[in-house]
Amino acid sequence: SNLEYRKKTQPLTLATAGSIFRNPSKELSAGALLDRLGLKGSKSGQAEVSSLHANLIVNPKKRASSEDVLNLIYECQFQDKEREGISLQPELVIW
């Protein structure tokens, strides 16, 4: 079922910032790109790139600050641009 698939591929029991980046193309998802770069499990403070789905930033201890999340977003963008030459665009609104 759809729910069973989501349980296997998404951290449904953890607090998340939601889907972080837009897919760079129809052929390549942001999650697959970040996974390919080995960014699953990367951390900034208490924020962490999900080990299940690389396009989700999780807050497992519910102590991550907005600065932690933003720093992790910027690090993912930097690594992606530096190593793949692709500019990942945030899906969420940062203001």
CSV table of C-alpha atoms in Angstrom, one decimal:
chain,number,residue,atom,x,y,z
A,1,SER,CA,0.0,0.0,0.0
A,2,ASN,CA,1.0,3.6,-0.3
A,3,LEU,CA,1.3,4.0,3.5
A,4,GLU,CA,3.6,0.9,3.7
A,5,TYR,CA,5.8,2.4,1.0
A,6,ARG,CA,5.9,5.8,2.8
A,7,LYS,CA,6.9,4.1,6.1
A,8,LYS,CA,9.8,2.4,4.3
A,9,THR,CA,11.0,5.5,2.5
A,10,GLN,CA,10.2,8.5,4.8
A,11,PRO,CA,10.8,9.2,8.5
A,12,LEU,CA,7.1,9.5,9.4
A,13,THR,CA,7.7,9.3,13.1
A,14,LEU,CA,10.2,12.2,13.2
A,15,ALA,CA,9.7,16.0,13.2
A,16,THR,CA,10.8,17.3,9.8
A,17,ALA,CA,11.1,20.5,7.9
A,18,GLY,CA,9.3,18.8,5.0
A,19,SER,CA,10.5,18.4,1.5
A,20,ILE,CA,13.5,20.8,1.2
A,21,PHE,CA,14.5,21.1,-2.5
A,22,ARG,CA,12.7,21.1,-5.8
A,23,ASN,CA,13.7,18.3,-8.2
A,24,PRO,CA,16.3,19.6,-10.6
A,25,SER,CA,14.8,17.7,-13.5
A,26,LYS,CA,12.1,15.1,-14.3
A,27,GLU,CA,14.9,12.5,-14.6
A,28,LEU,CA,16.6,13.3,-11.3
A,29,SER,CA,15.0,13.9,-7.9
A,30,ALA,CA,16.6,16.1,-5.3
A,31,GLY,CA,16.6,13.2,-2.9
A,32,ALA,CA,18.4,10.9,-5.3
A,33,LEU,CA,21.0,13.6,-6.0
A,34,LEU,CA,21.7,14.3,-2.3
A,35,ASP,CA,21.8,10.5,-1.7
A,36,ARG,CA,24.4,10.1,-4.5
A,37,LEU,CA,26.5,12.8,-2.9
A,38,GLY,CA,26.5,10.8,0.4
A,39,LEU,CA,24.7,13.5,2.4
A,40,LYS,CA,22.2,11.3,4.2
A,41,GLY,CA,23.0,11.6,7.9
A,42,SER,CA,24.8,14.9,7.5
A,43,LYS,CA,24.2,17.2,10.5
A,44,SER,CA,24.2,20.8,11.5
A,45,GLY,CA,23.6,21.3,15.2
A,46,GLN,CA,20.5,19.2,16.0
A,47,ALA,CA,19.2,19.1,12.3
A,48,GLU,CA,20.0,16.1,10.2
A,49,VAL,CA,19.5,15.0,6.6
A,50,SER,CA,17.2,12.0,6.9
A,51,SER,CA,18.9,8.6,6.5
A,52,LEU,CA,15.7,7.3,4.8
A,53,HIS,CA,15.0,10.2,2.4
A,54,ALA,CA,17.8,12.7,1.6
A,55,ASN,CA,15.4,15.5,0.6
A,56,LEU,CA,14.0,15.6,4.2
A,57,ILE,CA,15.7,17.4,7.1
A,58,VAL,CA,14.7,15.8,10.4
A,59,ASN,CA,14.8,17.1,13.9
A,60,PRO,CA,15.0,13.8,15.9
A,61,LYS,CA,15.5,15.3,19.4
A,62,LYS,CA,13.2,18.3,18.6
A,63,ARG,CA,16.0,20.7,19.6
A,64,ALA,CA,17.1,21.9,16.1
A,65,SER,CA,17.0,25.6,15.6
A,66,SER,CA,16.0,27.4,12.4
A,67,GLU,CA,19.7,28.3,12.1
A,68,ASP,CA,20.6,24.5,12.3
A,69,VAL,CA,18.1,23.8,9.5
A,70,LEU,CA,19.3,26.7,7.3
A,71,ASN,CA,22.9,25.8,7.7
A,72,LEU,CA,22.2,22.3,6.6
A,73,ILE,CA,20.2,23.5,3.6
A,74,TYR,CA,23.1,25.8,2.6
A,75,GLU,CA,25.7,23.0,3.1
A,76,CYS,CA,23.6,20.7,0.8
A,77,GLN,CA,23.4,23.4,-1.8
A,78,PHE,CA,27.1,24.1,-1.5
A,79,GLN,CA,28.1,20.4,-1.9
A,80,ASP,CA,25.7,20.0,-4.8
A,81,LYS,CA,27.0,23.0,-6.7
A,82,GLU,CA,30.6,22.2,-5.9
A,83,ARG,CA,30.5,18.5,-6.8
A,84,GLU,CA,27.6,18.2,-9.4
A,85,GLY,CA,27.4,21.8,-10.8
A,86,ILE,CA,23.6,21.8,-10.1
A,87,SER,CA,21.9,24.6,-8.1
A,88,LEU,CA,19.3,23.1,-5.9
A,89,GLN,CA,16.4,25.4,-5.3
A,90,PRO,CA,14.5,25.3,-2.0
A,91,GLU,CA,11.0,24.1,-2.2
A,92,LEU,CA,10.2,25.8,1.1
A,93,VAL,CA,10.0,29.5,1.5
A,94,ILE,CA,12.9,31.0,3.5
A,95,TRP,CA,12.2,34.5,4.8
